[in-house]
Structure formats: C-alpha cells, structure tokens
Amino acid sequence: MPTNVFELDSDTSSLIYNLLDSSTLRALSNSSRDGFVCVTPWLVRKVNISLEQVPAFCHFALKYDLCADIMNLRLNVGISRGATYDPILAKVLERAINMTHFAHLAVNTRRASRRDDVENPFPFESLPPSLLSLKLVGSLGTGLERLQTMTKLAHLVLLPPPPAEYNTPRERAVEAVIRKSACTLESLTLGHALPPSLRTTDVPTFACKKLHHLCISGTSVSQEQLALMFPNLKSLEIMDDSMIEVLVDQTPESSFVLYGADEHRECPPRMLFPNLQSFCGPHDLALNLSRYHPLCRIVLNEGTFRATELSFLSDILLNLTIRSLTLDVRVPGSIVVSGTTFDHILPLARHLAFLSLHIGVFEYETCCRLVDCLLQAATFLSPYLQDLRYFRLRLETYNSTSDICHHNEAPIKLDAIVGAWAAAIPSLRYIELDVDHRKLGHSFWRVSPQHGMFLQVSKEEGLSARNWYDTAEWKENHNLSGS
C-alpha cells in the first residue's frame, strides 16, 4: 500500500502530475530526494526561458540527465543584437529526442536584422527531427539555411525579417523547410519571406495536401499558385502587416496584394479552394472570394471602416450564408448614432451565430450616445438576428477632448444592457462587452434561453464560448447540413 504520492505506479502518478501547475510541481520536487527524482522530469516538459537563462537551464538538464524529458521549449530572445548562445545548448538539443514543440522568438531592429555573422549563433542544425511544431520569429541569421531535415512537422510558423530582394537564400530555405514536411503540414504561417515557387507561373514541384490553415502577410502572390501548392485550404488569413511589425520591427514598403491572372485583387471567376470556409483579410478580397467559395466565417482585419461605408457587407452576405462575422467600425463624432446605418445589412444577416463588432469613436460624447443606444439597439436588431448565439461588442474611444462627459449623468449599468439584449434576442447564449466608458470594463455574460435570464461568468468560460461560436460552431453546422 503506497504511503505517499511518490510510491504510486507510474500511470497513476502521471495522471496526478499532469493536473498540477508548475509551482505545485516545484514544491513537490523540493520536498525530498524521492520528490526530486520523480517530479523534476515533469518540470522540464514545458520550458519557457529567456536568452540569459539558457546556460543555467542547459547545465541543469545535462547534470540530471533530463534532456529526453523536454517536450516543449520556448526561447524568448527579446531584442536580438547579434545574440550569441552557449555551445552547451547544442548538446541539450541533440539529446532532446522527444521534443515535439520548439519556438525561437526574437525582436530585432533594422540594423540587427542584417547581422548574421555572430560568433555563436543559435544551433538550428541541432534541433531534433522529432519536432511536430516549429515557430521561428525575428532575426534568425542563417538559421533557416542550417535547419536539418524535419519530415514530420504539422504546424510551422516562419516570420523572419522581410528580405531585401526576392529569391534569396532565406526564401529558398523557407521553401526547403516546407517541402520536407509537405506530406504532414496542417497549418502554416509565413511572413514576407515566401517560397520562390509562389512567385513564378510554373507549376510547383510539390503540394501540401493536408494543409488546412494558411496565414501569409505583406507581399504579392498569385491565387492560382497558392491553390496549386495548398489545394485543400479550409482557412486563409491575410495577416495585417501591423500585426508582425512588433515581432520583426520592420515596416514593409508595400502592402499585401493577393492577385489573380490580371494581377489585381480580383478573384479568378472560378472556385480555386473547394474547401475554403474561413477567410480573414481585406474586404475587397473577401467579397471576391465569397462569390465562388462556401465561406462560413469572415474576419475583416484590414483596419477600420466608417459606419457609412459598410455597403460592401451586404454584397458579401448576399453571396453566401455567413455564421461568424467580425469587423471594425469607426464612428465620426458628427454622425447621428442610430441603427439606420445597418438597415441594408441586417436583413441579410439572419444566419449569423457569432457577431463581433469593434466600434471605435473619435469623440467621447459620441461614445456616450453609443452606450445609450445599446439599450435600444436589441429591439431594432431582434427581427433580423434570429439565430445569434454570441454577441461581442468592443467600444473604444479615440482622441477624446475631455475626460468628463455630461451627456448622461446617471451611471450606466452593464446588466441593463445585457438584460435588454437577452430579452429581445431569445437565441442569445453569451454576451461579451468591452466598453471603454466610465470604467465599465470587460465582462462576459451567460444568457439562459428561458425568460431571458442572465449571469456574469468568468473570463475563462467567456473566452471558451467565444472560441466555440467563432471558430467551431459553424463547422459543426456546415458538416450537419452537408451530410
């Protein structure tokens, strides 16, 4: 009969250790000699360290023979100015034969991104072939060219600094990494360094037939070439360059253009991606893709639209049945806040299950009027949003001229807003409000189908529900309708 947790059989103890957080595991490891032997391997399974912590960690892992227990390693290099690494790191990587996830995250300045001749660069050639997930961000020097064969990658993120010209050794190395795992890749994120095969009119010599999610940014590429290399895409994301500027600290000279044969954003008049269901990117490309592809989810991330410039949405919603829609809207201070701006859109949005609006306003007074309108908006929307399950609203002020607003002296209660929506739209299950007004803050509310009852819930529950209705609910609905 075991007298403590360290005497349990391996299967039982593994179940217990897997449920404990790192601080609890650390306490158990320090409790006794048996605790150190039994628990320390679990502490190094998932490691997140900085550049300065690399030598100490490597010496510890080698001293206690823990390299084979490392499964997930994340290095946060920070601002890289020709960063050098202790040669001992290569020994650890070579012995980490069970590691499946690795991330190298660096931020560089323009000057640092040119420095490839460091004395001890990161030993990319020592990364184990067991990797299933690889994420490389920022200055890599000649790292991509030194990667050894990895034939089992399922998830790959490559975001080096933008190349000065096309078809460089870095871009050819990107293509080589993709080619080696072409049979196993499921998701791929690329920055400005793209495979040279995507920039030509020749048929690519390989195809990633299992790849379902592709995220690219900041360059020009033919849709036809994308379809040849990634024929079974289900999700396509055109990442806004501002999203990766923070990572690589380099502003691209040109914005993204995904063009057809005529080198415009016009989509060729046929279906290129038969399985495409989700698109994130500019609205003109969303409109063109929606004409020939069965999109169920659209995220418009190219920036913001004025509330008076949303007519294109009616064209998108007219072309297909959208279940999830996310967009940003800016409201000038002079606009009369009402629902009339959406009159021509809402009748076409009857099938929305998830709706996320980020409304940015220029004046604080306008923000006050919008908050007031939240109480009446649900009644106006209810005839149209009959299938809505999750509503997310982020209300943000810009360039406020005054910290004091006299428009509404009585404090606005979030539960009053939630109550109005819950009563008017019976299908609602969750409401998320992120309101930059009178410190109303960020809250999640669960709505009961009976009698419009509602309850504020934890952030964890709210985020889980948001993820389900935004990215999963429509997949299940699509599969059921197709069966």
Coordinates of C-alpha atoms in Angstrom, one line a residue, residues 331-338 359-376 395-398 400-412 435-440:
V331 CA -17.9 56.4 -35.9
P332 CA -17.1 60.0 -36.6
G333 CA -18.2 62.4 -33.9
S334 CA -20.6 64.2 -36.2
I335 CA -22.6 61.1 -37.1
V336 CA -26.1 60.7 -35.8
V337 CA -26.0 57.5 -33.8
S338 CA -28.8 55.2 -34.8
I359 CA -16.6 50.2 -32.7
G360 CA -14.1 53.0 -32.4
V361 CA -15.3 56.5 -32.0
F362 CA -13.4 59.8 -32.3
E363 CA -15.2 61.8 -29.7
Y364 CA -16.1 60.9 -26.1
E365 CA -19.5 62.5 -26.5
T366 CA -20.2 60.1 -29.4
C367 CA -19.2 57.2 -27.2
C368 CA -21.8 58.3 -24.6
R369 CA -24.5 58.3 -27.2
L370 CA -23.5 54.9 -28.4
V371 CA -23.6 53.4 -24.9
D372 CA -27.1 54.9 -24.6
C373 CA -28.1 53.3 -27.9
L374 CA -27.1 49.8 -26.6
L375 CA -30.2 49.8 -24.5
Q376 CA -32.5 50.3 -27.5
L395 CA -16.5 50.1 -27.7
E396 CA -13.4 52.2 -27.7
T397 CA -12.8 56.0 -27.7
Y398 CA -10.1 57.8 -29.6
S400 CA -11.1 62.3 -26.6
T401 CA -11.1 66.0 -25.9
S402 CA -12.5 65.7 -22.4
D403 CA -12.3 63.3 -19.6
I404 CA -15.7 64.4 -18.4
C405 CA -19.0 63.7 -20.3
H406 CA -22.2 65.5 -19.3
H407 CA -24.4 63.6 -21.8
N408 CA -25.6 61.1 -19.2
E409 CA -25.0 61.9 -15.6
A410 CA -26.5 58.6 -14.3
P411 CA -24.0 55.7 -14.4
I412 CA -24.9 53.1 -17.0
V435 CA -16.6 49.1 -23.0
D436 CA -14.1 52.0 -22.6
H437 CA -16.6 54.3 -20.9
R438 CA -17.0 55.2 -17.3
K439 CA -14.7 52.3 -16.4
L440 CA -17.3 49.8 -17.4

